[in-house]
PDB file of C-alpha atoms in Angstrom:
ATOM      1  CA  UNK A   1      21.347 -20.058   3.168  1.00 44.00           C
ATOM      2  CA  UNK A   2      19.137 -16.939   5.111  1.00 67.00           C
ATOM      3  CA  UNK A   3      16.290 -19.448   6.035  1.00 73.00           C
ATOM      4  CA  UNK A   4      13.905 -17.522   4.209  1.00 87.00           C
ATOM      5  CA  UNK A   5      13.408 -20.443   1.481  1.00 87.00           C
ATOM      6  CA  UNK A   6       9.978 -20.883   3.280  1.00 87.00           C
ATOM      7  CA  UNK A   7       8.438 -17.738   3.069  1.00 94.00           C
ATOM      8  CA  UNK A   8       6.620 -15.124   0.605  1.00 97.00           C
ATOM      9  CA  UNK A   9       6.525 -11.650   0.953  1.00 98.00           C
ATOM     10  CA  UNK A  10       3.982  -9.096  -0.378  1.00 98.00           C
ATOM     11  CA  UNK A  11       4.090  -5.523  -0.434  1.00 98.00           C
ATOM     12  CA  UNK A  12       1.403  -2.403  -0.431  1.00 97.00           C
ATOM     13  CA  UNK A  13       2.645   0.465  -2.540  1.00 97.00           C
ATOM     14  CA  UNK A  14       1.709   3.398  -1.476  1.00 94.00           C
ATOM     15  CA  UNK A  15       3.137   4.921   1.910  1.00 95.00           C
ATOM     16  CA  UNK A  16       5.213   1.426   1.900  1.00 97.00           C
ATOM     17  CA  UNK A  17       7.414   1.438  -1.455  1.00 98.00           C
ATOM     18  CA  UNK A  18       6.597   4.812  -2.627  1.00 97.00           C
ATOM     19  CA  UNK A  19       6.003   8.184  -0.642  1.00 96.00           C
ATOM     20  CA  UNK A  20       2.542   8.320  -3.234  1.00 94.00           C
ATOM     21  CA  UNK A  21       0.313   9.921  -0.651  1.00 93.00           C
ATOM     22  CA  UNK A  22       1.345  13.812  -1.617  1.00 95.00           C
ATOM     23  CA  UNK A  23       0.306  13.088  -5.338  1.00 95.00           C
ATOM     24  CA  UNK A  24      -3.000  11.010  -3.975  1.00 95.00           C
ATOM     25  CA  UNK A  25      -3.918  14.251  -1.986  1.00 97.00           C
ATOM     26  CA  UNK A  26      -3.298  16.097  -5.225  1.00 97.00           C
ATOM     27  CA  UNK A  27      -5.360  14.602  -7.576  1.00 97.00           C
ATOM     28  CA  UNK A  28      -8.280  14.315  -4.742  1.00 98.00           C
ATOM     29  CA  UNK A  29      -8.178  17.895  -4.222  1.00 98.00           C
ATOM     30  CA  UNK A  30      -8.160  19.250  -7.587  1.00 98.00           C
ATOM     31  CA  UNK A  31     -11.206  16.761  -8.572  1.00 98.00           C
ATOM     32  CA  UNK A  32     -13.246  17.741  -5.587  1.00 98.00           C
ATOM     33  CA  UNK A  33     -12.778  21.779  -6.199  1.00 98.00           C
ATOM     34  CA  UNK A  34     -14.193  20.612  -9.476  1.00 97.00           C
ATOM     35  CA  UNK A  35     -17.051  19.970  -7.667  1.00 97.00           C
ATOM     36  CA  UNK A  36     -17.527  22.553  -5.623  1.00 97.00           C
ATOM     37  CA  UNK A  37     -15.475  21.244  -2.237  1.00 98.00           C
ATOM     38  CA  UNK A  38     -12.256  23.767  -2.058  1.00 97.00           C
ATOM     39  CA  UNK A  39     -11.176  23.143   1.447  1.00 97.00           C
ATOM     40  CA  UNK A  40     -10.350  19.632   1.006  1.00 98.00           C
ATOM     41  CA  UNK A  41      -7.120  19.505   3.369  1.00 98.00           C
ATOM     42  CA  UNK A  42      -4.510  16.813   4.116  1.00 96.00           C
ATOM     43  CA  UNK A  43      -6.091  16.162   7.470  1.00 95.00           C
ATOM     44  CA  UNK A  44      -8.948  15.209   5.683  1.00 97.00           C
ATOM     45  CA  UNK A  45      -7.030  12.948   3.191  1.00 96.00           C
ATOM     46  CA  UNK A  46      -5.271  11.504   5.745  1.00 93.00           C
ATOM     47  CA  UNK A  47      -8.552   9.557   6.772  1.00 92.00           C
ATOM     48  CA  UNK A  48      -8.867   7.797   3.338  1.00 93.00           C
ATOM     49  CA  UNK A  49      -4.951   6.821   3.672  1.00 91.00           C
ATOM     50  CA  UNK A  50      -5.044   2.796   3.157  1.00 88.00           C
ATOM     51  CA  UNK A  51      -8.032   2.233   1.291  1.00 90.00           C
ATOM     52  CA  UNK A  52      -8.798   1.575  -2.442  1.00 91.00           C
ATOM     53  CA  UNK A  53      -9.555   5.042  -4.656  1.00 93.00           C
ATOM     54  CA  UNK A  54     -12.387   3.219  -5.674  1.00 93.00           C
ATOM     55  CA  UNK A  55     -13.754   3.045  -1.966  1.00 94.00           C
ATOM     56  CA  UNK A  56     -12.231   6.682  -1.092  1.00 96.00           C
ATOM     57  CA  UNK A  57     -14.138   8.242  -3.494  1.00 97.00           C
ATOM     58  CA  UNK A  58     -17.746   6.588  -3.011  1.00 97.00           C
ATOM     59  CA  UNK A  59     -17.154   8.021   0.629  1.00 97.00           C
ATOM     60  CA  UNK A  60     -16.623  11.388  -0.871  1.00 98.00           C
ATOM     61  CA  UNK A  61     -19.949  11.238  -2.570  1.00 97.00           C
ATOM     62  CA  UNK A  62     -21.710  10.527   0.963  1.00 96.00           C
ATOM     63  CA  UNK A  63     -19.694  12.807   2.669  1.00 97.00           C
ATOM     64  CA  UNK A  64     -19.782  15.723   0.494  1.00 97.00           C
ATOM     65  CA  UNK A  65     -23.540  14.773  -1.337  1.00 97.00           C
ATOM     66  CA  UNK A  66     -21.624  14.300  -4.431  1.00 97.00           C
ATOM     67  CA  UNK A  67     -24.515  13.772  -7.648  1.00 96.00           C
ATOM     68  CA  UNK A  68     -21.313  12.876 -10.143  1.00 97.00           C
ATOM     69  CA  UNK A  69     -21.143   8.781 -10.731  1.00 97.00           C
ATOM     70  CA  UNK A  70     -18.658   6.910  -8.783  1.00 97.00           C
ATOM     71  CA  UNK A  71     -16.801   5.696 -12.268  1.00 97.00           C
ATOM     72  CA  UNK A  72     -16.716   9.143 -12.773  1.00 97.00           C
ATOM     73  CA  UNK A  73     -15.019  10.690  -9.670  1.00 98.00           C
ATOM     74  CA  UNK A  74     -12.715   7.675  -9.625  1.00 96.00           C
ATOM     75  CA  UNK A  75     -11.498   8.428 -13.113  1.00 96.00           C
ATOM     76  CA  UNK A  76     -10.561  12.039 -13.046  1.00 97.00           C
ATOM     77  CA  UNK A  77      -9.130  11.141 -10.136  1.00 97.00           C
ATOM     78  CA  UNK A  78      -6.917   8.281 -11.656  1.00 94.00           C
ATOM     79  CA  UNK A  79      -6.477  10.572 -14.454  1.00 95.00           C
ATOM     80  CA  UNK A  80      -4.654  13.587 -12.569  1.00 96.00           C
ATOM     81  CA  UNK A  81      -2.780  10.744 -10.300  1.00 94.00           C
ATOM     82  CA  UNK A  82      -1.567   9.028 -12.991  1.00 93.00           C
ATOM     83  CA  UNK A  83      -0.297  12.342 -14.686  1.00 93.00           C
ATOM     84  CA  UNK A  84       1.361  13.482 -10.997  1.00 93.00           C
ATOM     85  CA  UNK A  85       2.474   9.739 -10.155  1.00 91.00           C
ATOM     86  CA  UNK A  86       4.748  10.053 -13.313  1.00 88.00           C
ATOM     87  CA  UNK A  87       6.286  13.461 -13.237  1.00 88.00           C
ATOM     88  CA  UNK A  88       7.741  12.048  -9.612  1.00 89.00           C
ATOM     89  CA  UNK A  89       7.160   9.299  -7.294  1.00 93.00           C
ATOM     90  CA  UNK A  90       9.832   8.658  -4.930  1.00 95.00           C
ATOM     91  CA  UNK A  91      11.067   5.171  -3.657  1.00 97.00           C
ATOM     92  CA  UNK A  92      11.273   4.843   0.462  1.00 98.00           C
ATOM     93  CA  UNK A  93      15.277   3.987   0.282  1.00 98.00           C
ATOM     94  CA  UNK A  94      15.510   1.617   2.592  1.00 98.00           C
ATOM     95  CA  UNK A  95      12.327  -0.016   1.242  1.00 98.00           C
ATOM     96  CA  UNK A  96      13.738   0.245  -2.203  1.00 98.00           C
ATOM     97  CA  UNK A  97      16.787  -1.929   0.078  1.00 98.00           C
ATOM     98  CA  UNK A  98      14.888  -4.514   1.455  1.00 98.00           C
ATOM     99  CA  UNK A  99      13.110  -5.575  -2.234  1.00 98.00           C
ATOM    100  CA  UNK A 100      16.826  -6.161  -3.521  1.00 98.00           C
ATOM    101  CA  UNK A 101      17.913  -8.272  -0.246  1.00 97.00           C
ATOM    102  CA  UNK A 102      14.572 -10.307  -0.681  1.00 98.00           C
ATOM    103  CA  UNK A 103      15.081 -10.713  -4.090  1.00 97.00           C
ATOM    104  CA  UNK A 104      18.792 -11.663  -3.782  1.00 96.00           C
ATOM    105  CA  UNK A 105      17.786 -14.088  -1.744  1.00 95.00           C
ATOM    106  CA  UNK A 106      14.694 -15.084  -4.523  1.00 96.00           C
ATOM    107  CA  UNK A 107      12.108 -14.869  -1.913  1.00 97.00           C
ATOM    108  CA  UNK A 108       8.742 -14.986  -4.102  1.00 97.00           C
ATOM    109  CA  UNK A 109       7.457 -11.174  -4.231  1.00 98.00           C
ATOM    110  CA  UNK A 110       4.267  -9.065  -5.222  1.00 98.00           C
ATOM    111  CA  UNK A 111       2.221  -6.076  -4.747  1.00 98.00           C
ATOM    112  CA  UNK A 112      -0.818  -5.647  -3.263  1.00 98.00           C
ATOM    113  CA  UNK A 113      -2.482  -2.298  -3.533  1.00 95.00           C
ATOM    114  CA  UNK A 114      -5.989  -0.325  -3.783  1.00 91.00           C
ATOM    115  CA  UNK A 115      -4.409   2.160  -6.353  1.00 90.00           C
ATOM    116  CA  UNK A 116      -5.449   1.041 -10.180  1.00 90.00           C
ATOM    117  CA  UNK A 117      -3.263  -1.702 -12.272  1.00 94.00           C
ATOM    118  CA  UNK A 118      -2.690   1.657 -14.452  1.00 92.00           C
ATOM    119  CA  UNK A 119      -1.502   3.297 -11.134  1.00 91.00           C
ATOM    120  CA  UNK A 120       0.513   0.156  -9.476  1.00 94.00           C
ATOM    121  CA  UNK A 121       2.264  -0.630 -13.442  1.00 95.00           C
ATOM    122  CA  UNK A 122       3.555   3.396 -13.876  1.00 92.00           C
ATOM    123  CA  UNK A 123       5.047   3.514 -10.138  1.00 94.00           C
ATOM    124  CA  UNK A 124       6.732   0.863 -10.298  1.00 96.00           C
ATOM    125  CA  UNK A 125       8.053   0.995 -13.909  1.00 94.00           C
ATOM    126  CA  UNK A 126       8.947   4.684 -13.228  1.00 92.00           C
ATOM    127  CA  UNK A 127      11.252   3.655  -9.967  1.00 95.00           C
ATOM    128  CA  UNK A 128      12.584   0.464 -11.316  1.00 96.00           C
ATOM    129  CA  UNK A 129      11.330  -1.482  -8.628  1.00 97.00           C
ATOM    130  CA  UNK A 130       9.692  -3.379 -11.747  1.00 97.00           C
ATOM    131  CA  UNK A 131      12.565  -5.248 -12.037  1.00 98.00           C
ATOM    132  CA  UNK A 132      12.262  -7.151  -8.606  1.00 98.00           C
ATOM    133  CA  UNK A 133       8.312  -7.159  -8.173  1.00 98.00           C
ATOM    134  CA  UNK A 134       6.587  -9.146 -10.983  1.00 97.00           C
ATOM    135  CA  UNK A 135       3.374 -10.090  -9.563  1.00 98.00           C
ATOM    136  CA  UNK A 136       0.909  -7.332  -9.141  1.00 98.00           C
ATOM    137  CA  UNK A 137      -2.847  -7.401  -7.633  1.00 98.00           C
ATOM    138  CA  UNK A 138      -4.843  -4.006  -7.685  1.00 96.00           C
ATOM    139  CA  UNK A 139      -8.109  -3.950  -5.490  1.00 93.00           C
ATOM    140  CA  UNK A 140      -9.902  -3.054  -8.905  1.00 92.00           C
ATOM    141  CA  UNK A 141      -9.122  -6.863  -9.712  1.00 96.00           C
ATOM    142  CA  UNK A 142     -11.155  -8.179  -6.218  1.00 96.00           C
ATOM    143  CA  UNK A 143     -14.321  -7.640  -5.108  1.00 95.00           C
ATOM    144  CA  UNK A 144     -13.472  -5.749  -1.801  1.00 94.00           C
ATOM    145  CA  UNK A 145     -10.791  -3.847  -0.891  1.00 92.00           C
ATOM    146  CA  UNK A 146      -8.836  -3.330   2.697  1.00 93.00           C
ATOM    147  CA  UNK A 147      -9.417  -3.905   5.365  1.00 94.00           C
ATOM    148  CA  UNK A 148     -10.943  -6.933   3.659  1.00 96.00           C
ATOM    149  CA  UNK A 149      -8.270  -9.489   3.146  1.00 97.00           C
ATOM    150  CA  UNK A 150      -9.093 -10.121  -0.831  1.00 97.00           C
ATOM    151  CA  UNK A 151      -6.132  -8.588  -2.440  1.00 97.00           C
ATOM    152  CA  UNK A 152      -3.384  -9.957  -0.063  1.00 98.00           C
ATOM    153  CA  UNK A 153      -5.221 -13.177  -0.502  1.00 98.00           C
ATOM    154  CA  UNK A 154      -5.056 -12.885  -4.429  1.00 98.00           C
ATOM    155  CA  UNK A 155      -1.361 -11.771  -4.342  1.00 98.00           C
ATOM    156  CA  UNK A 156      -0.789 -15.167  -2.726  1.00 97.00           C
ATOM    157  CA  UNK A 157      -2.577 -17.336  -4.551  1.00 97.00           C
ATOM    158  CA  UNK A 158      -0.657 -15.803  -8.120  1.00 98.00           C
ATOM    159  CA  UNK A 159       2.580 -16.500  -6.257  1.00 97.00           C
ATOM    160  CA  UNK A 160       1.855 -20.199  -5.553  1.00 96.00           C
ATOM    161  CA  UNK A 161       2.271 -19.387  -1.623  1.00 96.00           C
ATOM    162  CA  UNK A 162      -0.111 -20.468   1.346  1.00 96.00           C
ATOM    163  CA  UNK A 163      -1.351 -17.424   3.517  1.00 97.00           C
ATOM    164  CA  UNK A 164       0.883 -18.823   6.766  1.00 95.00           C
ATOM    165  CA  UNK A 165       3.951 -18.790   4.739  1.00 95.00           C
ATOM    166  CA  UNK A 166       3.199 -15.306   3.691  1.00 96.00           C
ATOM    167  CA  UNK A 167       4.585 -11.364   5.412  1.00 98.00           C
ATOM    168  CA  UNK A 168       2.787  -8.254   4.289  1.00 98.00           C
ATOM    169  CA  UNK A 169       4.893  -5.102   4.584  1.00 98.00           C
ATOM    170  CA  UNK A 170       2.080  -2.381   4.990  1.00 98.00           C
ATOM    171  CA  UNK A 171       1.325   1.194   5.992  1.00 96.00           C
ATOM    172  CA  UNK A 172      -1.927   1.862   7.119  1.00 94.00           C
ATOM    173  CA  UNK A 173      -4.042   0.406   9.497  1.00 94.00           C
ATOM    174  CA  UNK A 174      -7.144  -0.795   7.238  1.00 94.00           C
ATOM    175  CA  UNK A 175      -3.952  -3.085   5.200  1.00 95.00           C
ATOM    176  CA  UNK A 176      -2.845  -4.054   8.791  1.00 96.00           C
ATOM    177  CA  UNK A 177      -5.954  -5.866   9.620  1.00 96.00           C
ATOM    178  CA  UNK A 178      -6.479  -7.243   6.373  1.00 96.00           C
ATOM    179  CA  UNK A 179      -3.297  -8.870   6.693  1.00 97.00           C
ATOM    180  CA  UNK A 180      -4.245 -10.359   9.372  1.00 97.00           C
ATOM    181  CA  UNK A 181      -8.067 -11.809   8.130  1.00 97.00           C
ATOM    182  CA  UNK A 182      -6.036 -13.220   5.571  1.00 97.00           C
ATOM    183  CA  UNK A 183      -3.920 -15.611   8.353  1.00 97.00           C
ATOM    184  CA  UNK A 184      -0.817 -13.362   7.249  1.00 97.00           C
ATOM    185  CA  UNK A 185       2.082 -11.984   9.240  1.00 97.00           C
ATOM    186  CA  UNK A 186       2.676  -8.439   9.231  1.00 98.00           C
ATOM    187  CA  UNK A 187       5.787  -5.902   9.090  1.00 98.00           C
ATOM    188  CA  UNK A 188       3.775  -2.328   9.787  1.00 98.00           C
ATOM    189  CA  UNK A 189       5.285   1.058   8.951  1.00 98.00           C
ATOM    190  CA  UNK A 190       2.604   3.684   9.224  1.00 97.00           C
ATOM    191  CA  UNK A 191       2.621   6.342   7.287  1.00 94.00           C
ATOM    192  CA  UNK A 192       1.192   8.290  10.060  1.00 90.00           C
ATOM    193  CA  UNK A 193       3.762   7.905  13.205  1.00 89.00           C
ATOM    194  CA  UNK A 194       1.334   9.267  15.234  1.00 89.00           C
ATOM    195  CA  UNK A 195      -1.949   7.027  14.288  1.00 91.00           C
ATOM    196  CA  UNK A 196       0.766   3.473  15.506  1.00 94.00           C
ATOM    197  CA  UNK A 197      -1.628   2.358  18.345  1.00 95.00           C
ATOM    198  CA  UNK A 198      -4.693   2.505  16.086  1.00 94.00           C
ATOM    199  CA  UNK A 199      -6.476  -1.270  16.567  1.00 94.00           C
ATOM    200  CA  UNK A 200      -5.486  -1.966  13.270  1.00 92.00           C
ATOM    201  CA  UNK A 201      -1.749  -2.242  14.127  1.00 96.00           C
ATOM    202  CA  UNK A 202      -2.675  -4.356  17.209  1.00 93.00           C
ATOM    203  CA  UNK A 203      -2.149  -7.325  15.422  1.00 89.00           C
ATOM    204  CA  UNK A 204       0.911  -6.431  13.099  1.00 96.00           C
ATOM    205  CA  UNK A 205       4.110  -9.086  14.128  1.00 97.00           C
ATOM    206  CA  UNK A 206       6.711  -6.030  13.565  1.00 97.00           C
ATOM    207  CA  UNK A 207       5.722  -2.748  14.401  1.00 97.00           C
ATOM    208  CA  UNK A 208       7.644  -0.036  13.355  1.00 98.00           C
ATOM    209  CA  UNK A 209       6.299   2.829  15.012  1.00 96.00           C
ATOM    210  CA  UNK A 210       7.861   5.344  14.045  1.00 96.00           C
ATOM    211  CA  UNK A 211       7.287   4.623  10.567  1.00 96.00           C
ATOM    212  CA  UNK A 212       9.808   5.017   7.355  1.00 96.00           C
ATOM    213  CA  UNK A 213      12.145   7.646   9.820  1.00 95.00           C
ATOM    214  CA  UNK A 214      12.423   4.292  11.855  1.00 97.00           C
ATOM    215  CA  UNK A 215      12.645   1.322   9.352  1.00 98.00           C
ATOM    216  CA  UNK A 216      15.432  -0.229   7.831  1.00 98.00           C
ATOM    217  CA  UNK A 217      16.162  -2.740   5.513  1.00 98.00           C
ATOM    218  CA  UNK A 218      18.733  -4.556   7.323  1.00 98.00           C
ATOM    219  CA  UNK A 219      16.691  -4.949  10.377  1.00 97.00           C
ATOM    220  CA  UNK A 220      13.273  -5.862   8.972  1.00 98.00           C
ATOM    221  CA  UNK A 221      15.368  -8.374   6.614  1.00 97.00           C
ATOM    222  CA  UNK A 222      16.977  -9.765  10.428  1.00 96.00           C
ATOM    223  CA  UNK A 223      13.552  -9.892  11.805  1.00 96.00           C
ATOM    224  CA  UNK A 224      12.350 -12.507   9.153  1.00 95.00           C
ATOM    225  CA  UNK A 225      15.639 -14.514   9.297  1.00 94.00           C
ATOM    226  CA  UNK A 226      14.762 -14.945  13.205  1.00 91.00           C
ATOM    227  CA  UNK A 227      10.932 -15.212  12.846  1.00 87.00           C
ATOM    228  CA  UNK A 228      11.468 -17.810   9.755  1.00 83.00           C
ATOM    229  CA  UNK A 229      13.878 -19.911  11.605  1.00 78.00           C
ATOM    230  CA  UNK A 230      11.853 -19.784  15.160  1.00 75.00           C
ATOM    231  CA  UNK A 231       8.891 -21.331  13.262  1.00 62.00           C
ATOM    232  CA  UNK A 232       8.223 -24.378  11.067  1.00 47.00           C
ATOM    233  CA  UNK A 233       5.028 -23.119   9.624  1.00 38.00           C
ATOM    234  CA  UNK A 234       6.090 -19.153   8.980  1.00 35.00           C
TER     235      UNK A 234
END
């Protein structure tokens, strides 16, 4: 027995099972040049890192006084992801690790993520991970994305779990905190070593802060064995 009979764990997908982000910068850069914005760097992406495409690109339409329709921004942009996300999107192999131990062990998974169910269903059918991660929630299917807790809270409710019973393994600091407005426990790997004290990892159980250069399977798999056996309501 690991202990870990009691507990649920959901995932975010990109910068957490997948390294996504380089085909995300991608796709936002060649649909704002088609707008007129050519010096849209990876600084600048890095800013929208952890928040739904949906929200990223009605900020690009304040930020850049954008006149095309949010639908329409958002779909070009799902459009050239969707082509890049499938001509390569690597697994995080440790991450890719820690699904199998969990699922050896038939801890109830999911997903949780702001990229589209279009997105979210080609990732994870083109790395396998499919196989271990059933349950699926994209932000499109909630009415607010992270930081709001809505799709962690959604993931949850599909698997049958309660919130306290629950660890979200996330990346970014907006999925941070809404781990934690949903009364979740957190395992945080940030895609961006360098942004780990942002106040959004404050409140993350595990941080790792050097992010996926740092994180292993074994030892985040440990870390719940302890946590889940120092605590009746997990």
């Amino acid at each position: 027995m690991s202990g870990l009979d009691t507990i649920a764990v959901v995932f975010d997908l990109d910068g957490t099972l997948v390294d996504s982000e380089p085909n995300y910068y991608e796709a936002s850069r060649r649909t704002l040049a088609e707008h007129g914005i050519r010096d849209f760097t990876w600084a600048d992406h890095e800013r929208y890192v952890g928040i739904s495409t949906r929200e990223t690109v009605a900020l690009w339409q304040e930020r850049y006084d954008l006149t095309a329709p949010v639908d329409a921004l958002l779909a070009a942009t799902n459009r050239r992801y969707l082509e890049l996300a499938r001509a390569s999107t690597p697994a995080y192999p440790q991450m890719r690790a820690f699904v199998e131990l969990l699922a050896a062990d038939r801890v109830p998974l999911a997903v949780a993520s702001g990229s589209s169910p279009e997105a979210i269903e080609a990732i994870l059918a083109g790395t396998g991970l499919d196989a271990f991660l059933h349950t699926v929630v994209s932000a499109d299917e909630v009415a607010h994305g992270k930081p709001a807790p809505d799709v962690f809270l959604e993931a949850v409710r599909r698997l049958g779990a309660a919130p306290a019973d629950c660890v979200v393994v996330e990346d970014a600091a907006p999925g941070a905190a809404a781990a934690h407005a949903a009364g979740m426990r957190c395992i945080a790997v940030p895609y961006i070593a360098a942004q780990a004290d942002d106040p959004g990892f404050a409140a993350a159980d595990l941080l790792v802060r050097g992010g996926q250069g740092e994180f292993t399977a074994r030892g985040a798999y440990d870390w719940l064995v302890r946590s889940a056996a120092s605590s009746d309501t997990f």
